[in-house]
Amino acid sequence: MKTIIAAYFQNRSGSRASIQAALHTLLTVPWPSQREFRACIQLLSVLQWVLSFLLMGIVFLFLLVYLVFTSFWPVSALYFAWVIFDWDAPEQGGRRSAWVRNWPVWKHFRDYFPIQLVKTHSLLPGHNYIIGAHPHGILCVGAFCNFITESTGFSEKFPGIRPFLATLAGNFRLPVFREYLMSGGLCPVTRQAIGYLLSQNGSGNAVAIVIGGAAESLSCQPGVTTLILKNRKGFVRMALQHGAHLVPAFSFGENDLFRQVVFEEGSWLRGIQKRFQKLVGFAPCVFYGRGLTSIQSRGFLPYPKPITTVIGEPVTVPRIKEPSHETVDLYHAMYIRSLLKLFNDHKAKYGLSERQRSAWISPAHGTCWY
């Protein structure tokens, strides 16, 4: 018995010593600095955004379908009934939420890169506008941050203007994800949705359209900006039909966020990408970014590169219900000149050299800046 008692107290003494040693080790480990903690929060804010856009719609679709075969089937039934009733909401202005646009997470998202919005001219609340956003990049990070959140102060810089960002209409067919998109001010990139905002939603609306679309993302690579613009004239025709002024916007640094394997024009792999893009609406880019553990690792998160979105001078557009091809070409050329001026006036200030110039390339692409 004495031996057992002695062993018991010896074991307790050893355990106490082990706990004390572990606590001492824990206390000697340096705690993350405020800067490291802030960087971690910023990284997590970007992670949630990427996962939201890549997975939210699919996850909720499968979840609601799964619930149909469980005792929770009324949840799916009620939501799908709501979607049928609310089917046209995205085409009719959606449901913007100031609360969602001002979530604190967006400030951490902004600071990760960082992203800033530069105003060069005022936008008057008495007019409506179509903002041409360039370039597309891989995920349109600059356009999202500046037009869908208030983290860069869009409403402060342009008082009385309500920004919207047009995206693929298919995104609004995914359950729950559609509510998330509409809450920030995203709308389908369709004539009906954009026309509603420009003609039936009062004045002071600014609809941002990424003119190059998914096709432009296939040519996205650091150091080279290729814009698919020369034959994109539908946005000009819509501006004329509704009397909406055209505003160029350029996001310097957008193409530096990811590395992409760019396939040669005419190659069979590029052909597959283009066919897929025409069928589905988005281009299957082969790209990579940084990993979650370090900036040296590879993953699907964007690199922390600065993005500066500059809003240029509006091109005044008259209202013409049925504009001729010549009129559309005229204002399209005026828009391109305004965009070129915006690029050349700010390229040196935001990371490009004065020697970098603009040049026309094949009509299949549009304008290319080297």
mmCIF file of C-alpha atoms in Angstrom:
data_model
loop_
_atom_site.group_PDB
_atom_site.id
_atom_site.type_symbol
_atom_site.label_atom_id
_atom_site.label_comp_id
_atom_site.label_asym_id
_atom_site.label_seq_id
_atom_site.Cartn_x
_atom_site.Cartn_y
_atom_site.Cartn_z
ATOM 1 C CA MET A 1 0.000 0.000 0.000
ATOM 2 C CA LYS A 2 2.801 2.411 0.911
ATOM 3 C CA THR A 3 4.429 1.693 -2.418
ATOM 4 C CA ILE A 4 1.200 2.481 -4.298
ATOM 5 C CA ILE A 5 0.699 5.734 -2.360
ATOM 6 C CA ALA A 6 4.292 6.793 -2.991
ATOM 7 C CA ALA A 7 3.923 6.051 -6.714
ATOM 8 C CA TYR A 8 0.667 8.041 -6.806
ATOM 9 C CA PHE A 9 2.193 11.145 -5.260
ATOM 10 C CA GLN A 10 5.300 10.797 -7.455
ATOM 11 C CA ASN A 11 3.054 10.622 -10.527
ATOM 12 C CA ARG A 12 1.129 13.729 -9.411
ATOM 13 C CA SER A 13 4.379 15.553 -8.824
ATOM 14 C CA GLY A 14 5.593 14.566 -12.310
ATOM 15 C CA SER A 15 2.333 15.697 -13.917
ATOM 16 C CA ARG A 16 2.479 19.032 -12.110
ATOM 17 C CA ALA A 17 6.031 19.522 -13.328
ATOM 18 C CA SER A 18 5.001 18.680 -16.901
ATOM 19 C CA ILE A 19 2.129 21.175 -16.772
ATOM 20 C CA GLN A 20 4.402 23.871 -15.377
ATOM 21 C CA ALA A 21 6.954 23.162 -18.107
ATOM 22 C CA ALA A 22 4.261 23.371 -20.812
ATOM 23 C CA LEU A 23 2.950 26.663 -19.395
ATOM 24 C CA HIS A 24 6.483 28.044 -19.259
ATOM 25 C CA THR A 25 7.053 27.044 -22.880
ATOM 26 C CA LEU A 26 3.741 28.600 -23.905
ATOM 27 C CA LEU A 27 4.569 31.866 -22.160
ATOM 28 C CA THR A 28 8.005 32.053 -23.758
ATOM 29 C CA VAL A 29 6.591 31.650 -27.293
ATOM 30 C CA PRO A 30 6.368 35.141 -28.829
ATOM 31 C CA TRP A 31 2.793 36.285 -29.423
ATOM 32 C CA PRO A 32 1.958 37.568 -32.904
ATOM 33 C CA SER A 33 2.500 41.290 -33.253
ATOM 34 C CA GLN A 34 -0.337 43.652 -34.061
ATOM 35 C CA ARG A 35 0.921 43.841 -37.624
ATOM 36 C CA GLU A 36 0.967 40.043 -37.998
ATOM 37 C CA PHE A 37 -2.516 39.758 -36.484
ATOM 38 C CA ARG A 38 -3.819 42.418 -38.887
ATOM 39 C CA ALA A 39 -2.241 40.601 -41.857
ATOM 40 C CA CYS A 40 -3.927 37.361 -40.747
ATOM 41 C CA ILE A 41 -7.356 39.036 -40.568
ATOM 42 C CA GLN A 42 -6.815 40.559 -44.009
ATOM 43 C CA LEU A 43 -5.878 37.175 -45.457
ATOM 44 C CA LEU A 44 -8.983 35.558 -43.953
ATOM 45 C CA SER A 45 -11.185 38.332 -45.375
ATOM 46 C CA VAL A 46 -9.859 37.601 -48.876
ATOM 47 C CA LEU A 47 -10.263 33.853 -48.309
ATOM 48 C CA GLN A 48 -13.942 34.231 -47.397
ATOM 49 C CA TRP A 49 -14.524 36.361 -50.520
ATOM 50 C CA VAL A 50 -12.871 33.871 -52.862
ATOM 51 C CA LEU A 51 -14.707 30.918 -51.303
ATOM 52 C CA SER A 52 -18.008 32.812 -51.434
ATOM 53 C CA PHE A 53 -17.728 33.400 -55.171
ATOM 54 C CA LEU A 54 -16.394 29.968 -55.991
ATOM 55 C CA LEU A 55 -18.498 27.771 -53.699
ATOM 56 C CA MET A 56 -21.443 29.539 -52.046
ATOM 57 C CA GLY A 57 -23.965 29.021 -54.844
ATOM 58 C CA ILE A 58 -23.046 25.371 -55.465
ATOM 59 C CA VAL A 59 -22.958 24.495 -51.750
ATOM 60 C CA PHE A 60 -26.396 25.969 -51.061
ATOM 61 C CA LEU A 61 -27.840 24.365 -54.194
ATOM 62 C CA PHE A 62 -26.744 20.892 -53.065
ATOM 63 C CA LEU A 63 -27.808 21.604 -49.483
ATOM 64 C CA LEU A 64 -31.329 22.616 -50.479
ATOM 65 C CA VAL A 65 -31.675 19.617 -52.801
ATOM 66 C CA TYR A 66 -30.478 17.335 -49.995
ATOM 67 C CA LEU A 67 -33.005 18.816 -47.548
ATOM 68 C CA VAL A 68 -35.797 17.886 -49.955
ATOM 69 C CA PHE A 69 -35.217 14.229 -49.007
ATOM 70 C CA THR A 70 -35.198 14.855 -45.262
ATOM 71 C CA SER A 71 -37.687 15.970 -42.641
ATOM 72 C CA PHE A 72 -36.528 19.531 -43.311
ATOM 73 C CA TRP A 73 -38.033 19.540 -46.816
ATOM 74 C CA PRO A 74 -40.316 22.535 -45.986
ATOM 75 C CA VAL A 75 -37.202 24.729 -45.796
ATOM 76 C CA SER A 76 -36.325 23.912 -49.412
ATOM 77 C CA ALA A 77 -39.943 24.174 -50.520
ATOM 78 C CA LEU A 78 -40.381 27.613 -48.975
ATOM 79 C CA TYR A 79 -37.121 28.932 -50.389
ATOM 80 C CA PHE A 80 -37.766 27.637 -53.915
ATOM 81 C CA ALA A 81 -41.268 29.115 -53.775
ATOM 82 C CA TRP A 82 -39.710 32.432 -52.781
ATOM 83 C CA VAL A 83 -37.233 32.271 -55.680
ATOM 84 C CA ILE A 84 -40.070 31.674 -58.155
ATOM 85 C CA PHE A 85 -41.991 34.620 -56.722
ATOM 86 C CA ASP A 86 -38.838 36.790 -56.679
ATOM 87 C CA TRP A 87 -37.430 35.569 -60.021
ATOM 88 C CA ASP A 88 -37.367 38.978 -61.718
ATOM 89 C CA ALA A 89 -35.851 40.927 -58.808
ATOM 90 C CA PRO A 90 -32.277 40.888 -60.173
ATOM 91 C CA GLU A 91 -33.564 42.364 -63.455
ATOM 92 C CA GLN A 92 -35.429 45.111 -61.589
ATOM 93 C CA GLY A 93 -32.773 46.784 -59.495
ATOM 94 C CA GLY A 94 -32.229 44.010 -56.977
ATOM 95 C CA ARG A 95 -32.073 44.719 -53.238
ATOM 96 C CA ARG A 96 -29.060 46.797 -52.255
ATOM 97 C CA SER A 97 -28.178 46.732 -48.576
ATOM 98 C CA ALA A 98 -26.155 49.567 -47.044
ATOM 99 C CA TRP A 99 -25.452 47.251 -44.105
ATOM 100 C CA VAL A 100 -23.805 44.596 -46.327
ATOM 101 C CA ARG A 101 -21.874 47.204 -48.307
ATOM 102 C CA ASN A 102 -20.441 48.572 -45.050
ATOM 103 C CA TRP A 103 -19.443 45.282 -43.427
ATOM 104 C CA PRO A 104 -16.116 45.765 -41.535
ATOM 105 C CA VAL A 105 -14.693 42.735 -43.376
ATOM 106 C CA TRP A 106 -14.501 44.800 -46.567
ATOM 107 C CA LYS A 107 -12.006 47.215 -45.003
ATOM 108 C CA HIS A 108 -9.724 44.293 -44.197
ATOM 109 C CA PHE A 109 -10.274 43.040 -47.758
ATOM 110 C CA ARG A 110 -9.274 46.485 -49.100
ATOM 111 C CA ASP A 111 -6.159 46.707 -46.938
ATOM 112 C CA TYR A 112 -4.846 43.272 -47.962
ATOM 113 C CA PHE A 113 -3.854 44.483 -51.437
ATOM 114 C CA PRO A 114 -4.366 47.520 -50.765
ATOM 115 C CA ILE A 115 -7.058 49.006 -53.034
ATOM 116 C CA GLN A 116 -7.796 52.693 -53.528
ATOM 117 C CA LEU A 117 -10.328 54.652 -55.578
ATOM 118 C CA VAL A 118 -9.200 57.864 -57.311
ATOM 119 C CA LYS A 119 -11.679 60.513 -58.433
ATOM 120 C CA THR A 120 -10.638 62.784 -61.290
ATOM 121 C CA HIS A 121 -14.026 64.318 -62.177
ATOM 122 C CA SER A 122 -17.378 64.675 -60.473
ATOM 123 C CA LEU A 123 -20.452 62.643 -61.399
ATOM 124 C CA LEU A 124 -23.660 64.661 -61.124
ATOM 125 C CA PRO A 125 -26.642 62.976 -59.402
ATOM 126 C CA GLY A 126 -28.974 64.374 -62.056
ATOM 127 C CA HIS A 127 -27.603 61.948 -64.674
ATOM 128 C CA ASN A 128 -27.210 58.211 -65.082
ATOM 129 C CA TYR A 129 -23.896 56.668 -66.076
ATOM 130 C CA ILE A 130 -22.357 53.560 -67.597
ATOM 131 C CA ILE A 131 -18.895 53.031 -66.161
ATOM 132 C CA GLY A 132 -16.595 50.984 -68.368
ATOM 133 C CA ALA A 133 -14.357 48.991 -66.014
ATOM 134 C CA HIS A 134 -10.976 47.865 -67.355
ATOM 135 C CA PRO A 135 -9.247 45.435 -67.275
ATOM 136 C CA HIS A 136 -11.157 42.295 -66.307
ATOM 137 C CA GLY A 137 -8.237 40.498 -64.682
ATOM 138 C CA ILE A 138 -9.012 37.053 -63.292
ATOM 139 C CA LEU A 139 -11.643 37.880 -60.642
ATOM 140 C CA CYS A 140 -12.437 41.614 -61.079
ATOM 141 C CA VAL A 141 -11.137 42.376 -57.587
ATOM 142 C CA GLY A 142 -10.833 46.129 -58.075
ATOM 143 C CA ALA A 143 -14.325 46.502 -59.559
ATOM 144 C CA PHE A 144 -15.898 44.497 -56.745
ATOM 145 C CA CYS A 145 -14.168 46.372 -53.945
ATOM 146 C CA ASN A 146 -14.839 49.832 -55.359
ATOM 147 C CA PHE A 147 -18.396 49.435 -56.668
ATOM 148 C CA ILE A 148 -19.924 46.747 -54.410
ATOM 149 C CA THR A 149 -18.483 47.809 -51.055
ATOM 150 C CA GLU A 150 -18.032 51.181 -49.387
ATOM 151 C CA SER A 151 -14.532 50.360 -48.164
ATOM 152 C CA THR A 152 -12.898 52.764 -50.632
ATOM 153 C CA GLY A 153 -15.474 55.500 -50.034
ATOM 154 C CA PHE A 154 -17.350 55.562 -53.342
ATOM 155 C CA SER A 155 -20.430 57.264 -51.848
ATOM 156 C CA GLU A 156 -18.264 59.865 -50.123
ATOM 157 C CA LYS A 157 -16.335 60.662 -53.286
ATOM 158 C CA PHE A 158 -19.429 60.640 -55.497
ATOM 159 C CA PRO A 159 -22.356 61.783 -53.317
ATOM 160 C CA GLY A 160 -25.789 61.041 -54.715
ATOM 161 C CA ILE A 161 -24.512 58.281 -57.030
ATOM 162 C CA ARG A 162 -25.610 54.655 -56.548
ATOM 163 C CA PRO A 163 -23.038 52.232 -58.024
ATOM 164 C CA PHE A 164 -23.983 48.847 -59.492
ATOM 165 C CA LEU A 165 -21.768 46.199 -61.046
ATOM 166 C CA ALA A 166 -23.013 43.933 -63.847
ATOM 167 C CA THR A 167 -22.051 40.256 -63.763
ATOM 168 C CA LEU A 168 -23.102 36.976 -65.405
ATOM 169 C CA ALA A 169 -26.856 36.417 -65.285
ATOM 170 C CA GLY A 170 -26.317 32.752 -64.430
ATOM 171 C CA ASN A 171 -25.004 33.707 -60.994
ATOM 172 C CA PHE A 172 -28.495 34.887 -60.049
ATOM 173 C CA ARG A 173 -29.930 31.410 -60.648
ATOM 174 C CA LEU A 174 -27.956 29.973 -57.717
ATOM 175 C CA PRO A 175 -29.869 29.863 -54.404
ATOM 176 C CA VAL A 176 -28.811 32.176 -51.549
ATOM 177 C CA PHE A 177 -25.863 33.347 -53.656
ATOM 178 C CA ARG A 178 -28.312 35.522 -55.632
ATOM 179 C CA GLU A 179 -29.363 37.286 -52.415
ATOM 180 C CA TYR A 180 -25.718 37.844 -51.499
ATOM 181 C CA LEU A 181 -24.974 39.369 -54.907
ATOM 182 C CA MET A 182 -28.015 41.651 -54.937
ATOM 183 C CA SER A 183 -27.295 42.924 -51.424
ATOM 184 C CA GLY A 184 -24.055 44.507 -52.590
ATOM 185 C CA GLY A 185 -25.470 46.021 -55.776
ATOM 186 C CA LEU A 186 -24.612 43.401 -58.387
ATOM 187 C CA CYS A 187 -27.005 42.991 -61.311
ATOM 188 C CA PRO A 188 -27.167 40.725 -64.381
ATOM 189 C CA VAL A 189 -25.273 41.978 -67.399
ATOM 190 C CA THR A 190 -28.406 41.924 -69.555
ATOM 191 C CA ARG A 191 -30.178 44.640 -71.543
ATOM 192 C CA GLN A 192 -33.251 44.310 -69.359
ATOM 193 C CA ALA A 193 -31.426 44.714 -66.046
ATOM 194 C CA ILE A 194 -29.169 47.566 -67.176
ATOM 195 C CA GLY A 195 -32.018 49.269 -69.021
ATOM 196 C CA TYR A 196 -34.169 49.179 -65.880
ATOM 197 C CA LEU A 197 -31.472 50.916 -63.823
ATOM 198 C CA LEU A 198 -30.900 53.558 -66.495
ATOM 199 C CA SER A 199 -34.543 54.331 -67.241
ATOM 200 C CA GLN A 200 -36.847 53.188 -64.424
ATOM 201 C CA ASN A 201 -34.800 53.687 -61.279
ATOM 202 C CA GLY A 202 -34.558 57.462 -61.249
ATOM 203 C CA SER A 203 -31.291 59.347 -61.728
ATOM 204 C CA GLY A 204 -27.940 59.029 -59.999
ATOM 205 C CA ASN A 205 -27.355 55.412 -61.072
ATOM 206 C CA ALA A 206 -23.910 54.296 -62.229
ATOM 207 C CA VAL A 207 -23.784 50.817 -63.760
ATOM 208 C CA ALA A 208 -20.240 49.473 -64.015
ATOM 209 C CA ILE A 209 -19.690 46.977 -66.832
ATOM 210 C CA VAL A 210 -16.438 45.060 -67.271
ATOM 211 C CA ILE A 211 -16.387 45.612 -71.024
ATOM 212 C CA GLY A 212 -13.882 42.907 -71.950
ATOM 213 C CA GLY A 213 -15.850 40.246 -70.092
ATOM 214 C CA ALA A 214 -14.743 36.686 -69.561
ATOM 215 C CA ALA A 215 -12.918 36.559 -72.914
ATOM 216 C CA GLU A 216 -10.516 39.253 -71.707
ATOM 217 C CA SER A 217 -9.473 37.188 -68.704
ATOM 218 C CA LEU A 218 -7.835 34.649 -71.042
ATOM 219 C CA SER A 219 -5.145 37.215 -71.929
ATOM 220 C CA CYS A 220 -4.605 38.415 -68.362
ATOM 221 C CA GLN A 221 -0.949 38.375 -67.292
ATOM 222 C CA PRO A 222 1.326 40.646 -65.218
ATOM 223 C CA GLY A 223 3.012 43.429 -67.146
ATOM 224 C CA VAL A 224 0.700 43.261 -70.159
ATOM 225 C CA THR A 225 -2.821 44.687 -70.392
ATOM 226 C CA THR A 226 -4.913 43.482 -73.293
ATOM 227 C CA LEU A 227 -8.365 45.009 -73.609
ATOM 228 C CA ILE A 228 -11.079 43.458 -75.744
ATOM 229 C CA LEU A 229 -12.774 46.687 -76.696
ATOM 230 C CA LYS A 230 -12.594 47.521 -80.385
ATOM 231 C CA ASN A 231 -15.674 45.499 -81.357
ATOM 232 C CA ARG A 232 -17.521 45.851 -78.044
ATOM 233 C CA LYS A 233 -20.122 48.516 -78.835
ATOM 234 C CA GLY A 234 -23.280 47.282 -77.142
ATOM 235 C CA PHE A 235 -22.618 49.370 -74.028
ATOM 236 C CA VAL A 236 -22.317 52.497 -76.201
ATOM 237 C CA ARG A 237 -25.630 51.754 -77.921
ATOM 238 C CA MET A 238 -27.324 51.316 -74.539
ATOM 239 C CA ALA A 239 -25.828 54.589 -73.291
ATOM 240 C CA LEU A 240 -27.253 56.392 -76.344
ATOM 241 C CA GLN A 241 -30.681 54.788 -75.998
ATOM 242 C CA HIS A 242 -30.960 55.899 -72.365
ATOM 243 C CA GLY A 243 -28.923 59.094 -72.483
ATOM 244 C CA ALA A 244 -26.446 57.719 -69.935
ATOM 245 C CA HIS A 245 -23.004 59.316 -69.904
ATOM 246 C CA LEU A 246 -20.004 57.042 -70.492
ATOM 247 C CA VAL A 247 -17.286 56.990 -67.820
ATOM 248 C CA PRO A 248 -13.963 55.147 -68.295
ATOM 249 C CA ALA A 249 -12.407 53.471 -65.245
ATOM 250 C CA PHE A 250 -9.037 51.749 -65.183
ATOM 251 C CA SER A 251 -7.741 49.529 -62.356
ATOM 252 C CA PHE A 252 -3.959 49.707 -62.356
ATOM 253 C CA GLY A 253 -2.488 46.513 -60.876
ATOM 254 C CA GLU A 254 -5.516 44.277 -61.539
ATOM 255 C CA ASN A 255 -3.541 41.927 -63.773
ATOM 256 C CA ASP A 256 -0.770 41.458 -61.184
ATOM 257 C CA LEU A 257 -2.882 39.490 -58.691
ATOM 258 C CA PHE A 258 -2.509 36.061 -60.321
ATOM 259 C CA ARG A 259 -0.179 34.170 -62.637
ATOM 260 C CA GLN A 260 -1.833 32.541 -65.630
ATOM 261 C CA VAL A 261 -0.803 30.021 -68.240
ATOM 262 C CA VAL A 262 -1.716 31.896 -71.429
ATOM 263 C CA PHE A 263 -2.208 29.622 -74.434
ATOM 264 C CA GLU A 264 -1.294 30.833 -77.902
ATOM 265 C CA GLU A 265 -4.016 32.220 -80.148
ATOM 266 C CA GLY A 266 -5.040 29.473 -82.553
ATOM 267 C CA SER A 267 -3.891 26.610 -80.316
ATOM 268 C CA TRP A 268 -6.343 23.808 -79.550
ATOM 269 C CA LEU A 269 -6.229 24.594 -75.828
ATOM 270 C CA ARG A 270 -7.157 28.235 -76.493
ATOM 271 C CA GLY A 271 -9.940 26.967 -78.741
ATOM 272 C CA ILE A 272 -11.329 24.812 -75.918
ATOM 273 C CA GLN A 273 -11.268 27.815 -73.577
ATOM 274 C CA LYS A 274 -13.164 29.978 -76.052
ATOM 275 C CA ARG A 275 -15.777 27.321 -76.795
ATOM 276 C CA PHE A 276 -16.336 26.759 -73.085
ATOM 277 C CA GLN A 277 -16.646 30.503 -72.532
ATOM 278 C CA LYS A 278 -19.282 30.814 -75.274
ATOM 279 C CA LEU A 279 -21.298 27.900 -73.874
ATOM 280 C CA VAL A 280 -21.149 28.687 -70.143
ATOM 281 C CA GLY A 281 -20.374 32.409 -70.025
ATOM 282 C CA PHE A 282 -17.050 32.354 -68.214
ATOM 283 C CA ALA A 283 -13.576 31.351 -69.319
ATOM 284 C CA PRO A 284 -11.768 28.397 -67.678
ATOM 285 C CA CYS A 285 -8.448 30.123 -66.934
ATOM 286 C CA VAL A 286 -5.432 28.092 -65.812
ATOM 287 C CA PHE A 287 -4.046 30.328 -63.077
ATOM 288 C CA TYR A 288 -2.557 30.287 -59.607
ATOM 289 C CA GLY A 289 -1.898 32.730 -56.809
ATOM 290 C CA ARG A 290 -0.456 32.515 -53.342
ATOM 291 C CA GLY A 291 -1.236 29.812 -50.809
ATOM 292 C CA LEU A 292 -2.803 30.181 -47.390
ATOM 293 C CA THR A 293 0.388 29.551 -45.405
ATOM 294 C CA SER A 294 2.804 31.950 -47.099
ATOM 295 C CA ILE A 295 3.183 34.240 -50.082
ATOM 296 C CA GLN A 296 5.856 31.896 -51.484
ATOM 297 C CA SER A 297 3.464 28.941 -51.628
ATOM 298 C CA ARG A 298 1.025 28.410 -54.483
ATOM 299 C CA GLY A 299 -2.724 28.410 -54.153
ATOM 300 C CA PHE A 300 -5.888 30.174 -55.296
ATOM 301 C CA LEU A 301 -5.619 33.401 -53.298
ATOM 302 C CA PRO A 302 -4.559 36.640 -55.032
ATOM 303 C CA TYR A 303 -1.129 38.066 -54.391
ATOM 304 C CA PRO A 304 -1.114 41.216 -52.215
ATOM 305 C CA LYS A 305 -0.433 43.708 -55.006
ATOM 306 C CA PRO A 306 -1.758 47.297 -54.907
ATOM 307 C CA ILE A 307 -4.757 48.165 -57.086
ATOM 308 C CA THR A 308 -5.643 51.750 -57.941
ATOM 309 C CA THR A 309 -8.950 52.320 -59.732
ATOM 310 C CA VAL A 310 -9.086 55.698 -61.450
ATOM 311 C CA ILE A 311 -12.472 57.070 -62.498
ATOM 312 C CA GLY A 312 -12.057 59.232 -65.595
ATOM 313 C CA GLU A 313 -13.908 62.109 -67.206
ATOM 314 C CA PRO A 314 -17.480 61.366 -68.346
ATOM 315 C CA VAL A 315 -18.228 61.411 -72.057
ATOM 316 C CA THR A 316 -21.494 63.330 -72.495
ATOM 317 C CA VAL A 317 -23.981 61.220 -74.441
ATOM 318 C CA PRO A 318 -27.313 62.421 -75.891
ATOM 319 C CA ARG A 319 -30.452 60.329 -75.741
ATOM 320 C CA ILE A 320 -31.228 58.749 -79.124
ATOM 321 C CA LYS A 321 -33.863 56.032 -79.145
ATOM 322 C CA GLU A 322 -32.602 54.389 -82.326
ATOM 323 C CA PRO A 323 -28.949 55.413 -82.827
ATOM 324 C CA SER A 324 -27.375 54.693 -86.206
ATOM 325 C CA HIS A 325 -24.224 52.625 -86.625
ATOM 326 C CA GLU A 326 -22.312 55.802 -87.454
ATOM 327 C CA THR A 327 -23.455 57.454 -84.215
ATOM 328 C CA VAL A 328 -22.507 54.399 -82.174
ATOM 329 C CA ASP A 329 -19.065 54.321 -83.837
ATOM 330 C CA LEU A 330 -18.586 58.030 -83.128
ATOM 331 C CA TYR A 331 -19.247 57.767 -79.394
ATOM 332 C CA HIS A 332 -17.334 54.494 -79.180
ATOM 333 C CA ALA A 333 -14.291 56.294 -80.595
ATOM 334 C CA MET A 334 -14.809 59.171 -78.148
ATOM 335 C CA TYR A 335 -14.922 56.694 -75.279
ATOM 336 C CA ILE A 336 -11.704 55.001 -76.410
ATOM 337 C CA ARG A 337 -9.927 58.369 -76.627
ATOM 338 C CA SER A 338 -11.086 59.204 -73.108
ATOM 339 C CA LEU A 339 -9.880 55.830 -71.839
ATOM 340 C CA LEU A 340 -6.492 56.224 -73.542
ATOM 341 C CA LYS A 341 -6.085 59.668 -71.995
ATOM 342 C CA LEU A 342 -6.945 58.278 -68.568
ATOM 343 C CA PHE A 343 -4.373 55.511 -68.971
ATOM 344 C CA ASN A 344 -1.579 57.749 -70.256
ATOM 345 C CA ASP A 345 -2.189 60.446 -67.636
ATOM 346 C CA HIS A 346 -1.926 58.035 -64.694
ATOM 347 C CA LYS A 347 0.208 55.083 -65.784
ATOM 348 C CA ALA A 348 3.495 56.454 -64.373
ATOM 349 C CA LYS A 349 1.916 57.417 -61.055
ATOM 350 C CA TYR A 350 0.465 53.973 -60.417
ATOM 351 C CA GLY A 351 3.259 51.573 -61.228
ATOM 352 C CA LEU A 352 3.883 51.748 -64.973
ATOM 353 C CA SER A 353 6.721 53.566 -66.706
ATOM 354 C CA GLU A 354 6.338 56.515 -69.060
ATOM 355 C CA ARG A 355 7.933 54.388 -71.793
ATOM 356 C CA GLN A 356 4.997 51.991 -71.740
ATOM 357 C CA ARG A 357 2.743 52.977 -74.591
ATOM 358 C CA SER A 358 -0.553 52.109 -76.193
ATOM 359 C CA ALA A 359 -0.967 50.432 -79.575
ATOM 360 C CA TRP A 360 -3.686 48.831 -81.665
ATOM 361 C CA ILE A 361 -3.541 45.118 -82.301
ATOM 362 C CA SER A 362 -5.866 42.762 -84.171
ATOM 363 C CA PRO A 363 -9.589 43.550 -84.237
ATOM 364 C CA ALA A 364 -10.216 40.262 -82.437
ATOM 365 C CA HIS A 365 -8.722 41.793 -79.302
ATOM 366 C CA GLY A 366 -8.895 45.592 -79.379
ATOM 367 C CA THR A 367 -6.374 47.711 -77.561
ATOM 368 C CA CYS A 368 -3.190 46.432 -75.995
ATOM 369 C CA TRP A 369 -0.951 48.322 -73.559
ATOM 370 C CA TYR A 370 2.570 47.011 -73.215
#
